[in-house]
Amino acid sequence: MNKIDILRDIILNSKHLVFFGGAGVSTASNIPDFRSSKGIYNEKYGNIPIESIISHSFFVSHPDIFYSVYKDKLCFPNALPNDCHLVLAKLEKMGILKSVITQNIDDLHEKAGTKNIYKLHGSITINHCVKCHKEYPLSYVLNSKGVPYCEDCGSIVKPDVVLYEEPLDYNTVNGAISEIKKADTLIIGGTSLVVYPAAYYLEYFKGKNLVIINMSKTSKDSDATLVINDDIAKVFRELNI
């Protein structure tokens, strides 16, 4: 039995399947990752590393540069779900997949049809005025010239994305940990597991099957029931579920 067959058998026999995904889940949808050789963090704006720009302090001090980079490098409104997103949505409809926990800020799981999603790092699709908290859609941010400002009070509109120096949402974290604790199968996909504290939450998994699908090795490989080093969209497509 090959690894795809083993994975299919694990999935179909799971009672509480949880998926934990990272940037590699969306690369097949032409959204770049962060830490690979071609990732966003290897780019600069002038002489400023992109990683420094997507921090809370930089957003406050240089919102013009922040939004120039944010709109160009982090927002992909026309991206479409790939086979990983689509199969996960199908598994949820089948009653096998109970939740998706994602480090991604795109809306591809929603576009695919998945309902129960814990977005650890927030979402580009929702934005709020920092003062009066009026909500704005992604289109408002993208269509604004330069920095988007609130129509009501004139303050800056900020994406509901967790920037560096900002804490993760308490309720989202607790919900994700609760799901990991209840899982009999946890699939970790498209993540190098180097981003903390998100990667630490996997310590709560006490279930039967830990599956890791990633192009490169991770720190959790030795604990896994099954490791597949391949493109995750390709793996899910080959499942034929």
PDB file of C-alpha atoms in Angstrom, residues 6-21 84-101 114 116-118 175-176 178-189 205 207-213 225-226 232 236 239 241:
ATOM      1  CA  ILE A   6      -2.522   4.866   3.544  1.00  0.00           C
ATOM      2  CA  LEU A   7      -3.580   8.509   3.850  1.00  0.00           C
ATOM      3  CA  ARG A   8      -6.953   7.816   2.240  1.00  0.00           C
ATOM      4  CA  ASP A   9      -7.533   4.922   4.659  1.00  0.00           C
ATOM      5  CA  ILE A  10      -6.599   7.074   7.663  1.00  0.00           C
ATOM      6  CA  ILE A  11      -8.928   9.872   6.546  1.00  0.00           C
ATOM      7  CA  LEU A  12     -11.936   7.688   5.784  1.00  0.00           C
ATOM      8  CA  ASN A  13     -11.625   5.905   9.131  1.00  0.00           C
ATOM      9  CA  SER A  14     -11.307   9.094  11.174  1.00  0.00           C
ATOM     10  CA  LYS A  15     -14.072  10.163  13.555  1.00  0.00           C
ATOM     11  CA  HIS A  16     -12.763  13.651  14.317  1.00  0.00           C
ATOM     12  CA  LEU A  17     -10.351  14.834  11.619  1.00  0.00           C
ATOM     13  CA  VAL A  18      -8.690  18.222  12.050  1.00  0.00           C
ATOM     14  CA  PHE A  19      -6.505  19.946   9.465  1.00  0.00           C
ATOM     15  CA  PHE A  20      -3.769  22.399  10.453  1.00  0.00           C
ATOM     16  CA  GLY A  21      -2.415  24.307   7.458  1.00  0.00           C
ATOM     17  CA  CYS A  84      -6.396  20.793  -1.060  1.00  0.00           C
ATOM     18  CA  HIS A  85      -9.039  23.415  -0.231  1.00  0.00           C
ATOM     19  CA  LEU A  86     -11.680  21.643  -2.314  1.00  0.00           C
ATOM     20  CA  VAL A  87     -11.117  18.165  -0.891  1.00  0.00           C
ATOM     21  CA  LEU A  88     -11.142  19.511   2.671  1.00  0.00           C
ATOM     22  CA  ALA A  89     -14.492  21.182   1.997  1.00  0.00           C
ATOM     23  CA  LYS A  90     -15.812  17.891   0.621  1.00  0.00           C
ATOM     24  CA  LEU A  91     -14.587  16.005   3.688  1.00  0.00           C
ATOM     25  CA  GLU A  92     -16.401  18.495   5.918  1.00  0.00           C
ATOM     26  CA  LYS A  93     -19.635  17.893   4.012  1.00  0.00           C
ATOM     27  CA  MET A  94     -19.082  14.150   4.447  1.00  0.00           C
ATOM     28  CA  GLY A  95     -18.916  14.691   8.207  1.00  0.00           C
ATOM     29  CA  ILE A  96     -15.297  13.516   8.493  1.00  0.00           C
ATOM     30  CA  LEU A  97     -13.454  16.821   8.747  1.00  0.00           C
ATOM     31  CA  LYS A  98     -14.510  18.751  11.839  1.00  0.00           C
ATOM     32  CA  SER A  99     -12.400  21.869  11.466  1.00  0.00           C
ATOM     33  CA  VAL A 100      -9.611  23.641   9.612  1.00  0.00           C
ATOM     34  CA  ILE A 101      -7.012  25.587  11.572  1.00  0.00           C
ATOM     35  CA  THR A 114     -15.452  24.989   4.344  1.00  0.00           C
ATOM     36  CA  ASN A 116     -15.623  25.646  10.483  1.00  0.00           C
ATOM     37  CA  ILE A 117     -12.349  27.572  10.199  1.00  0.00           C
ATOM     38  CA  TYR A 118     -10.033  28.934  12.858  1.00  0.00           C
ATOM     39  CA  GLY A 175     -11.169  27.080  19.781  1.00  0.00           C
ATOM     40  CA  ALA A 176      -8.235  25.737  17.788  1.00  0.00           C
ATOM     41  CA  SER A 178      -9.996  22.519  21.749  1.00  0.00           C
ATOM     42  CA  GLU A 179     -10.294  21.018  18.263  1.00  0.00           C
ATOM     43  CA  ILE A 180      -6.744  19.659  18.359  1.00  0.00           C
ATOM     44  CA  LYS A 181      -7.440  18.027  21.720  1.00  0.00           C
ATOM     45  CA  LYS A 182     -10.570  16.301  20.356  1.00  0.00           C
ATOM     46  CA  ALA A 183      -8.966  15.100  17.106  1.00  0.00           C
ATOM     47  CA  ASP A 184      -8.293  11.411  16.515  1.00  0.00           C
ATOM     48  CA  THR A 185      -6.476  12.397  13.305  1.00  0.00           C
ATOM     49  CA  LEU A 186      -4.514  15.600  12.809  1.00  0.00           C
ATOM     50  CA  ILE A 187      -3.202  16.441   9.357  1.00  0.00           C
ATOM     51  CA  ILE A 188      -0.497  19.119   9.283  1.00  0.00           C
ATOM     52  CA  GLY A 189      -0.058  20.485   5.792  1.00  0.00           C
ATOM     53  CA  PHE A 205      -2.727  16.516  20.095  1.00  0.00           C
ATOM     54  CA  GLY A 207      -4.988  11.301  19.051  1.00  0.00           C
ATOM     55  CA  LYS A 208      -4.151   8.227  17.020  1.00  0.00           C
ATOM     56  CA  ASN A 209      -2.848   9.500  13.684  1.00  0.00           C
ATOM     57  CA  LEU A 210      -0.544  12.456  13.078  1.00  0.00           C
ATOM     58  CA  VAL A 211      -0.036  13.061   9.345  1.00  0.00           C
ATOM     59  CA  ILE A 212       2.456  15.580   7.969  1.00  0.00           C
ATOM     60  CA  ILE A 213       2.333  16.684   4.330  1.00  0.00           C
ATOM     61  CA  THR A 225       2.205   8.221  11.763  1.00  0.00           C
ATOM     62  CA  LEU A 226       2.718   9.213   8.129  1.00  0.00           C
ATOM     63  CA  ILE A 232      -0.116  19.189  -0.741  1.00  0.00           C
ATOM     64  CA  PHE A 236      -5.115  15.762  -2.092  1.00  0.00           C
ATOM     65  CA  LEU A 239      -6.655  10.902  -2.990  1.00  0.00           C
ATOM     66  CA  ILE A 241     -12.123  11.226  -2.534  1.00  0.00           C
TER      67      ILE A 241
END
